[in-house]
Coordinates of C-alpha atoms (C1' of nucleotides) in Angstrom, one line a residue:
Chain A
M3 CA -0.1 -0.1 0.0
T4 CA 2.4 2.5 1.2
K5 CA 4.9 2.7 -1.6
T6 CA 8.8 3.6 -1.3
P7 CA 9.3 1.2 1.8
Y8 CA 12.5 2.8 3.6
P9 CA 15.2 0.2 3.7
G10 CA 15.9 -1.6 6.8
T11 CA 12.6 -1.4 7.8
Q12 CA 11.2 -4.8 6.8
S13 CA 10.6 -6.4 10.4
I14 CA 8.9 -3.1 11.5
R15 CA 6.5 -3.1 8.8
R16 CA 5.6 -6.6 9.3
A17 CA 5.2 -6.4 13.0
M18 CA 2.9 -3.4 12.5
S19 CA 0.9 -5.3 10.0
L20 CA 0.5 -8.1 12.7
L21 CA -0.6 -5.5 15.3
K22 CA -3.0 -4.2 12.9
A23 CA -4.6 -7.4 12.2
F24 CA -6.1 -7.2 15.5
T25 CA -9.3 -5.3 14.8
D26 CA -12.6 -5.2 16.6
A27 CA -14.1 -7.7 14.3
Q28 CA -11.3 -10.1 14.9
P29 CA -9.5 -9.3 18.3
E30 CA -8.1 -12.8 18.8
W31 CA -5.9 -14.8 16.5
G32 CA -4.2 -18.1 16.7
L33 CA -0.4 -18.1 15.3
T34 CA -1.1 -20.0 12.1
D35 CA -4.3 -18.1 11.0
L36 CA -2.7 -14.9 11.7
A37 CA 0.6 -15.6 9.7
Q38 CA -1.6 -16.6 6.9
A39 CA -3.7 -13.4 7.0
V40 CA -1.0 -11.2 7.2
G41 CA 0.8 -13.1 4.5
L42 CA 3.9 -14.2 6.5
N43 CA 5.7 -17.1 7.0
K44 CA 4.5 -18.9 10.3
T45 CA 8.0 -18.7 11.8
T46 CA 8.5 -15.2 10.9
A47 CA 5.1 -14.1 12.5
Y48 CA 6.0 -16.3 15.5
R49 CA 9.2 -14.6 16.1
L50 CA 7.8 -11.3 15.6
M51 CA 4.9 -12.0 17.9
T52 CA 7.1 -13.3 20.4
A53 CA 9.1 -10.2 20.4
L54 CA 5.9 -8.1 20.6
E55 CA 4.8 -10.4 23.6
N56 CA 7.9 -9.6 25.3
E57 CA 7.2 -6.0 24.8
G58 CA 3.7 -6.3 26.1
M59 CA 2.3 -5.2 23.0
V60 CA 0.2 -8.3 22.6
A61 CA -0.6 -11.0 25.3
R62 CA -1.9 -14.5 24.9
D63 CA -4.8 -16.4 26.4
V64 CA -3.4 -18.6 29.2
H65 CA -5.5 -21.5 28.0
T66 CA -5.8 -21.3 24.2
S67 CA -2.5 -19.6 23.8
A68 CA -4.3 -17.2 21.3
Y69 CA -2.8 -13.9 20.7
H70 CA -4.8 -10.6 21.6
L71 CA -3.4 -7.0 22.1
G72 CA -1.8 -6.4 25.2
P73 CA -1.4 -3.8 28.0
G74 CA 1.4 -2.3 26.3
A75 CA -0.7 -1.1 23.6
I76 CA -3.1 0.3 26.0
V77 CA -0.4 2.4 27.8
L78 CA 1.0 3.6 24.4
G79 CA -2.5 4.7 23.3
G80 CA -3.3 6.3 26.4
R81 CA -0.1 8.4 26.3
A82 CA -0.7 9.2 22.6
L83 CA -4.2 10.5 23.5
R84 CA -3.0 12.6 26.6
T85 CA -0.1 14.0 25.1
N86 CA -1.8 15.1 21.8
D87 CA -1.7 18.9 22.1
L88 CA -4.7 19.1 20.0
H89 CA -6.6 17.0 22.6
I90 CA -5.4 19.3 25.5
T91 CA -6.2 22.5 23.6
S92 CA -9.7 21.4 22.5
R93 CA -10.8 19.8 25.8
A94 CA -12.4 23.1 27.3
E95 CA -14.2 23.9 24.1
L96 CA -15.6 20.5 23.9
E97 CA -16.9 20.7 27.3
E98 CA -18.6 24.2 26.6
L99 CA -20.2 22.8 23.4
A100 CA -21.6 19.8 25.3
G101 CA -22.7 22.2 28.1
D102 CA -24.5 24.6 25.8
T103 CA -26.1 22.1 23.5
G104 CA -26.7 19.3 25.9
E105 CA -25.6 16.9 23.2
S106 CA -22.4 15.0 22.8
A107 CA -19.3 16.7 21.4
T108 CA -16.4 15.0 19.7
L109 CA -12.9 15.9 18.5
E110 CA -12.1 13.8 15.7
I111 CA -9.1 13.3 13.2
R112 CA -9.0 11.4 9.9
V113 CA -7.2 8.0 9.6
D114 CA -7.2 6.8 6.1
C115 CA -11.0 6.9 4.8
D116 CA -12.2 6.7 8.6
V117 CA -12.4 9.2 11.3
L118 CA -10.9 8.5 14.8
I119 CA -12.7 9.8 17.8
V120 CA -9.9 11.4 19.8
D121 CA -11.8 13.2 22.6
Q122 CA -15.5 13.2 23.5
V123 CA -17.7 14.9 26.2
Q124 CA -21.1 13.6 26.9
G125 CA -24.2 15.8 26.7
A126 CA -26.7 16.2 29.4
H127 CA -29.2 14.1 27.7
V128 CA -29.7 10.5 28.7
L129 CA -30.3 9.4 25.2
G130 CA -27.0 10.0 23.2
A131 CA -23.9 8.5 22.0
A132 CA -22.0 6.2 24.1
Q133 CA -18.6 6.8 25.0
E134 CA -16.3 6.1 22.1
I135 CA -13.0 7.6 22.4
A136 CA -10.7 5.8 20.2
T137 CA -13.3 4.2 18.0
R138 CA -13.3 4.7 14.2
W139 CA -16.3 5.7 11.9
P140 CA -16.2 5.7 8.2
A141 CA -15.4 9.1 6.9
H142 CA -18.0 9.4 4.3
A143 CA -21.0 8.8 6.6
T144 CA -20.0 11.3 9.2
S145 CA -19.9 15.1 9.5
T146 CA -16.5 15.1 10.7
G147 CA -15.6 12.9 7.9
K148 CA -16.9 15.1 5.5
V149 CA -15.2 18.1 6.7
L150 CA -11.9 16.2 6.9
L151 CA -12.3 15.1 3.3
A152 CA -13.6 18.4 2.0
Y153 CA -10.3 20.0 2.9
L154 CA -8.1 17.3 1.4
P155 CA -6.6 17.8 -2.1
V156 CA -9.1 16.3 -4.6
T157 CA -6.6 13.5 -5.9
Q158 CA -5.7 12.6 -2.6
C159 CA -9.2 12.2 -1.4
E160 CA -10.0 9.9 -4.6
E161 CA -6.9 7.9 -3.9
L162 CA -8.6 6.9 -0.5
F163 CA -11.6 5.3 -1.7
T164 CA -10.6 2.6 -3.9
V165 CA -13.3 0.3 -2.6
P166 CA -17.0 1.1 -2.9
L167 CA -18.5 3.7 -0.1
V168 CA -20.3 1.3 2.1
R169 CA -24.0 1.9 2.8
Y170 CA -25.1 2.3 6.5
T171 CA -28.6 3.6 5.8
E172 CA -30.7 4.5 2.9
K173 CA -29.5 8.1 3.1
T174 CA -25.7 6.9 3.1
I175 CA -23.9 8.7 0.2
T176 CA -22.5 5.8 -1.7
D177 CA -21.7 7.3 -5.0
L178 CA -18.3 9.0 -5.3
A179 CA -19.3 11.6 -7.6
E180 CA -22.1 12.6 -5.3
L181 CA -19.8 12.8 -2.3
Q182 CA -17.4 15.0 -4.2
V183 CA -20.5 17.5 -4.8
E184 CA -21.3 17.2 -1.1
L185 CA -17.7 17.8 -0.3
A186 CA -17.4 21.0 -2.3
Q187 CA -20.5 22.2 -0.6
V188 CA -18.8 21.5 2.7
R189 CA -15.7 23.5 1.5
A190 CA -18.1 26.3 0.4
Q191 CA -20.1 26.7 3.8
G192 CA -17.4 25.8 6.0
Y193 CA -19.1 23.0 7.9
A194 CA -20.7 19.7 7.3
T195 CA -23.9 17.7 8.6
V196 CA -25.0 14.4 8.6
H197 CA -28.7 13.5 8.5
E198 CA -29.2 9.8 9.3
E199 CA -26.3 8.6 7.0
L200 CA -24.7 6.6 9.6
E201 CA -27.4 5.7 11.6
L202 CA -31.2 6.1 11.5
G203 CA -32.0 9.0 13.8
F204 CA -28.5 10.4 14.2
V205 CA -27.8 13.8 13.1
A206 CA -24.6 15.7 13.6
A207 CA -22.8 18.8 12.5
A208 CA -19.0 19.6 12.3
A209 CA -16.5 22.1 11.7
P210 CA -12.9 22.0 10.7
I211 CA -9.9 22.8 12.8
F212 CA -7.0 24.5 11.1
N213 CA -3.4 24.5 12.6
H214 CA -0.8 27.1 12.3
N215 CA -0.3 26.1 8.7
A216 CA -3.7 26.6 7.7
E217 CA -4.1 22.9 7.2
V218 CA -7.3 21.2 8.5
I219 CA -5.9 18.5 11.2
A220 CA -9.2 17.6 13.0
A221 CA -12.9 18.4 13.3
V222 CA -15.1 19.1 16.1
S223 CA -18.7 17.8 16.1
I224 CA -22.1 17.9 17.9
G225 CA -24.3 15.0 17.6
G226 CA -27.5 13.6 18.6
P227 CA -31.0 12.4 18.1
G228 CA -32.6 14.1 14.9
A229 CA -35.7 14.7 17.2
R230 CA -33.8 17.1 19.1
L231 CA -31.7 18.6 16.5
Q232 CA -34.4 19.9 14.0
A233 CA -33.6 22.2 11.1
S234 CA -34.6 25.3 13.2
H235 CA -32.5 24.3 16.1
L236 CA -29.6 22.8 14.2
Q237 CA -28.5 26.0 12.5
G238 CA -27.9 27.5 16.0
V239 CA -25.7 24.4 16.9
V240 CA -23.8 24.6 13.6
N241 CA -22.7 28.1 14.5
Q242 CA -21.8 27.2 18.0
V243 CA -19.7 24.2 16.4
I244 CA -18.1 26.6 14.1
Q245 CA -17.3 29.0 16.5
A246 CA -15.7 26.5 18.8
A247 CA -13.5 25.3 16.0
K248 CA -12.5 28.5 15.1
R249 CA -11.3 29.3 18.7
I250 CA -9.4 26.1 18.8
S251 CA -7.9 27.0 15.6
E252 CA -6.6 30.0 16.9
R253 CA -5.2 28.6 20.0
L254 CA -3.3 26.4 17.5
G255 CA -1.7 29.3 15.8
F256 CA -4.2 29.6 12.8
V257 CA -4.5 33.1 11.6
N258 CA -7.7 33.8 9.6
S259 CA -6.3 36.3 6.9
N260 CA -3.4 34.2 5.3
S261 CA 0.0 35.9 5.8
D262 CA 3.4 34.6 5.3
Chain B
M23 CA 16.4 -5.8 30.1
T24 CA 14.3 -8.6 29.3
K25 CA 16.5 -11.9 29.4
T26 CA 16.8 -14.4 26.7
P27 CA 16.0 -12.1 23.7
Y28 CA 14.5 -14.4 21.2
P29 CA 16.6 -14.4 18.4
G30 CA 15.8 -12.2 14.9
T31 CA 13.9 -9.8 17.0
Q32 CA 16.5 -7.0 17.3
S33 CA 14.7 -4.2 15.5
I34 CA 11.3 -4.8 16.9
R35 CA 12.9 -4.6 20.5
R36 CA 14.4 -1.4 19.4
A37 CA 11.4 0.0 17.9
M38 CA 9.3 -0.6 20.9
S39 CA 12.0 0.9 23.1
L40 CA 11.8 4.1 20.9
L41 CA 8.0 4.0 21.3
K42 CA 8.4 3.6 25.1
A43 CA 10.5 6.7 25.4
F44 CA 7.5 8.7 24.7
T45 CA 6.2 9.3 28.2
D46 CA 3.8 11.7 29.8
A47 CA 6.9 13.7 31.1
Q48 CA 8.6 13.8 27.8
P49 CA 6.0 13.4 25.0
E50 CA 8.1 15.1 22.3
W51 CA 11.5 13.9 21.1
G52 CA 14.0 15.3 18.4
L53 CA 15.8 12.5 16.4
T54 CA 19.3 12.8 17.9
D55 CA 18.1 13.3 21.7
L56 CA 15.8 10.2 21.3
A57 CA 18.6 8.2 19.8
Q58 CA 20.8 8.8 22.4
A59 CA 18.3 8.6 25.2
V60 CA 17.4 5.0 24.0
G61 CA 21.0 4.1 23.0
L62 CA 20.7 3.6 19.4
N63 CA 22.9 5.0 16.6
K64 CA 21.2 7.9 14.9
T65 CA 20.9 6.4 11.6
T66 CA 19.1 3.1 13.1
A67 CA 16.9 5.4 15.2
Y68 CA 16.0 7.4 12.2
R69 CA 15.3 4.4 10.1
L70 CA 13.2 2.7 12.8
M71 CA 11.2 5.9 13.4
T72 CA 10.5 6.5 9.6
A73 CA 9.1 3.1 9.6
L74 CA 7.0 3.8 12.5
E75 CA 5.8 7.1 11.0
N76 CA 4.7 5.3 7.8
E77 CA 2.8 3.1 9.9
G78 CA 1.1 6.0 11.9
M79 CA 2.4 5.1 15.3
V80 CA 4.4 8.2 15.6
A81 CA 3.9 11.5 13.9
R82 CA 5.9 14.8 13.7
D83 CA 5.5 18.5 14.3
V84 CA 5.1 20.1 10.7
H85 CA 7.3 22.8 11.9
T86 CA 10.1 21.5 14.5
S87 CA 9.8 18.0 13.0
A88 CA 9.9 16.7 16.5
Y89 CA 8.3 13.3 17.0
H90 CA 5.2 12.5 19.0
L91 CA 3.0 9.4 19.3
G92 CA 0.8 9.3 16.5
P93 CA -3.0 8.2 15.7
G94 CA -1.9 4.7 14.9
A95 CA -1.0 4.3 18.8
I96 CA -4.3 5.6 19.5
V97 CA -6.1 3.3 17.2
L98 CA -4.2 0.5 18.6
G99 CA -4.6 1.2 22.2
G100 CA -8.3 1.6 21.6
R101 CA -8.8 -1.7 20.3
A102 CA -6.5 -3.3 23.0
L103 CA -9.1 -1.4 25.4
R104 CA -12.4 -2.7 23.9
T105 CA -10.8 -6.0 23.4
N106 CA -9.3 -6.6 26.8
D107 CA -12.5 -6.2 28.7
L108 CA -12.5 -6.7 32.1
H109 CA -14.1 -10.0 32.2
I110 CA -11.5 -11.7 30.0
T111 CA -8.8 -10.2 31.9
S112 CA -10.0 -11.1 35.3
R113 CA -11.2 -14.4 34.6
A114 CA -8.1 -16.3 35.2
E115 CA -7.2 -14.4 38.3
L116 CA -10.5 -14.9 39.8
E117 CA -10.2 -18.7 39.3
E118 CA -6.7 -18.9 40.9
L119 CA -8.0 -16.7 43.7
A120 CA -10.9 -19.0 44.4
G121 CA -8.6 -22.1 43.9
D122 CA -5.9 -20.9 46.2
T123 CA -8.3 -19.6 48.9
G124 CA -11.3 -22.2 48.5
E125 CA -13.6 -19.1 49.1
S126 CA -15.6 -17.5 46.5
A127 CA -13.9 -14.9 44.4
T128 CA -16.1 -12.0 42.8
L129 CA -15.4 -9.3 40.2
E130 CA -17.8 -6.1 41.1
I131 CA -18.3 -2.8 39.7
R132 CA -20.4 0.1 41.2
V133 CA -23.8 1.0 40.1
D134 CA -25.1 4.2 42.0
C135 CA -24.8 3.3 45.6
D136 CA -24.7 -0.5 45.1
V137 CA -22.2 -2.9 43.8
L138 CA -22.8 -5.2 40.8
I139 CA -21.4 -8.8 40.6
V140 CA -20.0 -8.9 37.3
D141 CA -18.1 -12.1 37.6
Q142 CA -17.7 -15.0 40.2
V143 CA -15.9 -18.1 40.8
Q144 CA -17.0 -20.3 43.5
G145 CA -14.9 -21.7 46.1
A146 CA -14.1 -25.3 46.8
H147 CA -16.2 -25.2 50.0
V148 CA -19.7 -26.1 50.2
L149 CA -20.8 -23.6 52.6
G150 CA -20.3 -20.3 50.9
A151 CA -21.8 -17.5 48.7
A152 CA -24.4 -18.7 46.1
Q153 CA -23.9 -17.9 42.4
E154 CA -24.9 -14.2 42.3
I155 CA -23.6 -12.8 38.9
A156 CA -25.7 -9.6 38.1
T157 CA -26.9 -9.2 41.5
R158 CA -26.5 -6.2 43.6
W159 CA -25.6 -5.5 47.0
P160 CA -25.3 -2.1 49.0
A161 CA -21.9 -0.5 48.6
H162 CA -21.4 0.6 52.1
A163 CA -22.0 -2.7 53.6
T164 CA -19.6 -4.8 51.2
S165 CA -15.8 -5.0 51.0
T166 CA -16.1 -4.2 47.2
G167 CA -18.6 -1.4 47.8
K168 CA -16.0 0.2 50.2
V169 CA -13.2 -0.1 47.7
L170 CA -15.2 1.5 44.9
L171 CA -16.4 4.3 47.2
A172 CA -13.2 5.0 48.8
Y173 CA -11.5 5.9 45.4
L174 CA -14.3 8.1 44.4
P175 CA -14.0 11.9 45.0
V176 CA -15.4 12.7 48.3
T177 CA -18.0 15.0 46.9
Q178 CA -19.3 12.5 44.3
C179 CA -19.3 9.9 47.2
E180 CA -21.4 12.1 49.5
E181 CA -23.9 12.8 46.6
L182 CA -24.5 9.0 46.4
F183 CA -26.0 8.8 49.7
T184 CA -28.9 11.2 49.9
V185 CA -30.8 8.4 52.0
P186 CA -29.9 7.0 55.2
L187 CA -27.6 3.9 55.1
V188 CA -29.6 1.0 55.4
R189 CA -28.7 -1.4 58.4
Y190 CA -28.4 -4.9 57.6
T191 CA -26.8 -6.3 60.9
E192 CA -25.7 -4.7 64.2
K193 CA -22.3 -4.4 62.6
T194 CA -23.1 -2.2 59.4
I195 CA -21.9 1.2 59.3
T196 CA -24.8 3.5 59.2
D197 CA -23.4 6.6 60.0
L198 CA -22.0 8.7 56.9
A199 CA -19.2 10.2 59.1
E200 CA -18.0 6.9 60.3
L201 CA -18.2 5.5 56.8
Q202 CA -15.8 8.2 55.6
V203 CA -13.4 7.4 58.3
E204 CA -13.6 3.8 57.1
L205 CA -13.2 4.7 53.6
A206 CA -10.0 6.9 54.4
Q207 CA -8.5 3.9 55.8
V208 CA -9.5 1.8 53.0
R209 CA -7.5 4.2 50.8
A210 CA -4.7 4.3 53.2
Q211 CA -4.2 0.5 53.3
G212 CA -5.3 -0.4 49.7
Y213 CA -7.9 -2.8 50.5
A214 CA -11.1 -3.0 52.4
T215 CA -12.8 -5.8 54.5
V216 CA -16.4 -6.5 55.8
H217 CA -16.8 -8.3 59.1
E218 CA -20.6 -9.2 59.2
E219 CA -21.7 -5.9 58.1
L220 CA -23.9 -7.3 55.3
E221 CA -24.8 -10.7 56.9
L222 CA -24.0 -12.3 60.2
G223 CA -21.1 -14.7 59.6
F224 CA -19.9 -13.4 56.4
V225 CA -16.5 -11.8 55.9
A226 CA -14.8 -10.7 52.9
A227 CA -11.6 -8.7 51.6
A228 CA -11.4 -6.4 48.5
A229 CA -8.8 -4.7 46.6
P230 CA -9.3 -2.1 43.8
I231 CA -8.4 -2.8 40.0
F232 CA -7.0 0.3 38.2
N233 CA -7.5 1.0 34.5
H234 CA -4.9 2.3 32.2
N235 CA -6.0 5.9 33.5
A236 CA -5.3 5.1 37.1
E237 CA -9.1 5.2 37.9
V238 CA -10.5 2.5 40.0
I239 CA -13.2 0.9 37.7
A240 CA -13.8 -2.5 39.7
A241 CA -12.9 -4.4 42.5
V242 CA -12.1 -8.0 43.3
S243 CA -12.9 -9.9 46.5
I244 CA -12.8 -12.8 48.6
G245 CA -15.5 -13.8 50.7
G246 CA -16.8 -16.6 52.9
P247 CA -18.0 -17.7 56.6
G248 CA -16.1 -15.8 59.2
A249 CA -15.3 -19.2 60.9
R250 CA -12.9 -19.9 57.9
L251 CA -11.7 -16.3 57.4
Q252 CA -10.3 -15.5 61.0
A253 CA -7.8 -12.8 61.6
S254 CA -4.7 -14.9 61.4
H255 CA -5.7 -16.4 57.9
L256 CA -7.5 -13.4 56.5
Q257 CA -4.3 -11.4 56.3
G258 CA -2.9 -13.9 53.9
V259 CA -6.1 -13.8 51.9
V260 CA -5.9 -10.2 51.8
N261 CA -2.6 -10.2 50.3
Q262 CA -3.7 -12.5 47.8
V263 CA -6.6 -10.5 46.7
I264 CA -4.4 -7.3 46.5
Q265 CA -1.8 -9.1 44.4
A266 CA -4.4 -10.4 42.0
A267 CA -6.0 -7.0 41.7
K268 CA -2.6 -5.5 40.9
R269 CA -1.9 -8.3 38.3
I270 CA -5.4 -7.5 36.7
S271 CA -4.6 -3.7 36.8
E272 CA -1.4 -4.2 35.0
R273 CA -2.9 -6.2 32.4
L274 CA -5.5 -3.4 31.8
G275 CA -2.6 -1.1 31.2
F276 CA -2.2 0.4 34.6
V277 CA 1.1 1.6 35.4
N278 CA 2.2 2.4 39.0
S279 CA 3.0 6.2 39.2
N280 CA 6.4 5.6 40.6
S281 CA 7.9 4.0 37.4
D282 CA 8.8 5.6 34.1
Chain C
dA1 C1' 30.6 34.7 7.1
dA2 C1' 31.7 31.1 10.0
dC3 C1' 30.0 28.0 13.3
dT4 C1' 27.2 24.6 15.3
dG5 C1' 23.5 21.2 15.8
dC6 C1' 20.3 19.3 13.7
dG7 C1' 17.7 16.0 10.1
dG8 C1' 18.6 13.3 6.4
dT9 C1' 21.5 10.2 3.3
dT10 C1' 25.1 6.9 1.4
dC11 C1' 27.1 2.4 1.1
dA12 C1' 30.3 -1.5 2.2
dT13 C1' 29.9 -5.1 5.7
dA14 C1' 28.6 -8.9 8.6
dT15 C1' 25.2 -9.3 11.7
dT16 C1' 20.5 -10.4 11.4
dA17 C1' 16.2 -12.0 10.1
dT18 C1' 14.6 -15.5 7.1
dG19 C1' 11.5 -19.8 6.2
dA20 C1' 11.4 -24.9 4.7
dA21 C1' 11.3 -28.8 7.2
dC22 C1' 11.0 -30.5 11.4
dT23 C1' 9.1 -31.9 16.4
dC24 C1' 5.7 -32.1 19.8
dA25 C1' 1.4 -31.5 22.2
dT26 C1' -3.5 -31.3 21.9
dC27 C1' -8.1 -32.5 20.8
dG28 C1' -11.8 -34.5 18.3
dT29 C1' -13.2 -38.6 16.0
dA30 C1' -13.7 -43.2 14.5
Chain D
dT10 C1' -7.7 -46.2 22.8
dA11 C1' -5.9 -45.3 18.8
dC12 C1' -5.2 -42.3 14.9
dG13 C1' -5.2 -38.4 12.2
dA14 C1' -5.2 -33.6 12.0
dT15 C1' -4.2 -29.1 13.6
dG16 C1' -1.6 -25.8 15.4
dA17 C1' 2.4 -24.3 18.5
dG18 C1' 7.1 -24.2 18.8
dT19 C1' 12.3 -25.3 17.1
dT20 C1' 16.3 -26.0 14.3
dC21 C1' 19.8 -24.4 11.3
dA22 C1' 22.0 -23.3 6.6
dT23 C1' 21.4 -19.2 4.0
dA24 C1' 21.6 -14.7 2.0
dA25 C1' 18.9 -11.0 2.6
dT26 C1' 18.7 -7.7 5.7
dA27 C1' 19.6 -4.1 9.2
dT28 C1' 23.5 -1.7 10.4
dG29 C1' 26.4 2.6 11.7
dA30 C1' 30.4 5.5 10.6
dA31 C1' 31.1 9.1 7.6
dC32 C1' 29.0 12.3 5.1
dC33 C1' 25.7 16.2 3.3
dG34 C1' 23.2 20.4 3.6
dC35 C1' 20.3 23.3 5.8
dA36 C1' 18.7 27.1 9.5
dG37 C1' 19.4 29.4 13.2
dT38 C1' 23.4 31.7 16.2
dT39 C1' 27.0 34.5 17.1

DNA sequence: AACTGCGGTTCATATTATGAACTCATCGTA
DNA sequence: TACGATGAGTTCATAATATGAACCGCAGTT
């Protein structure tokens, strides 16, 4: 996938692809299956996994000797989350957003053609999104995803979607051309919304966060049941999200009028 | 450090030690410093870091080109967290506890001012607690409850008890101030016990389970008839419970604050 | 302009990772 | 209970791989 492998890094790439084989859908692997799935020789996989096990990145079921991700991965992920300065900077804004709107506020970044929830503050309402930090959602069916895709160079965006856009509801945009139209609109208006495109009844709005270099590095969103986020009310929420995103961007060194 | 390095894994061990250099205290590294801190040749460090960067495990500040942990680490950690749920992780320890002591071992979480039994392994003895998974007991009269309350912020703990503490036996703590004293003691010693406070003749000891974020998310306990768990023997049981809780915590990514 | 410190690159070398073939343990089934 | 199948773990000759000393060139300092 990633071209131009820097020389001398074969085993790291292999080790990482082993780690990435542990998904939510398949969190446990036997050695032989794992090796086959990743396309490695069994011995090589065994050696790499043993190393990863010694480092605590994976662990094994005492009984079945099946591999699963280990505490080392949790520790590392926790550190990555905490030390992310975007995360630190945004926290207060998320809390304010969630407080003002009563809905759940999230901070998300893009990872390939998914978005990753980096931080979340629950809304006041009982009915709302569950705690989902570190989970991923498809970019094309989320408001944050649309924002993060919209500000990508068109070519780069197209490269991401080599496989068909997965349908989640009847409203999901599954046509790439149609998505591009939507993204153009998002760019034009500076925010994105989803209306039941990921899940029936779920509505959300997102706005981009710019870094000091005027690149979009993340998106904030507010999401909740469509019953509460109806058109009249939604526009107000959209504005709040935009303002919050703008404040975060400024704290990251973004200056609106482009200089340099 | 780790003895008997399995052959053919040098670069993985090195890559992992690079990743582990990113602590909360030092979340950002320049290449040269990092290489020196980890004890690697600069070129080697560069090569490994480039590989890790391509895999998304680390990322760099656009401006300073300093390394920090990347989204890949967050994703991985999230998966590890969701995969490693408490049940799976604790099961073996519960079994060992129950096996070693002959008494019933439980895993419990707090729900409002009750504790909920999430998992349980019966002891060998016939006379013991019945199978109680998914049942609730009052937190103020159980060892696990005391543990789970003890590590709560005091204000939050007080908010829970708007109604009087229910008396179950003549030993039940029903005075809130007295309970707070007991909880302080629990915090100080790192474990809790009950002596016939829930039921005459029933004695138990519990210890806290910490997650990767150093929050107490659950408690393990051993409980049985006071006739078998007398003072002399109880201390040994307490230690076993503490050790089991500690091992579970570690597997959940908890790192004792005096390391790093 | 010269200096310093840093990220990044080159390339000959042998250390290192590799994988085919093997053993051993376990488990389901006949 | 024996037997075959499956999967974890080991061995070892091989060369492909990672290695690191020395190098470049840029950016910020003095």
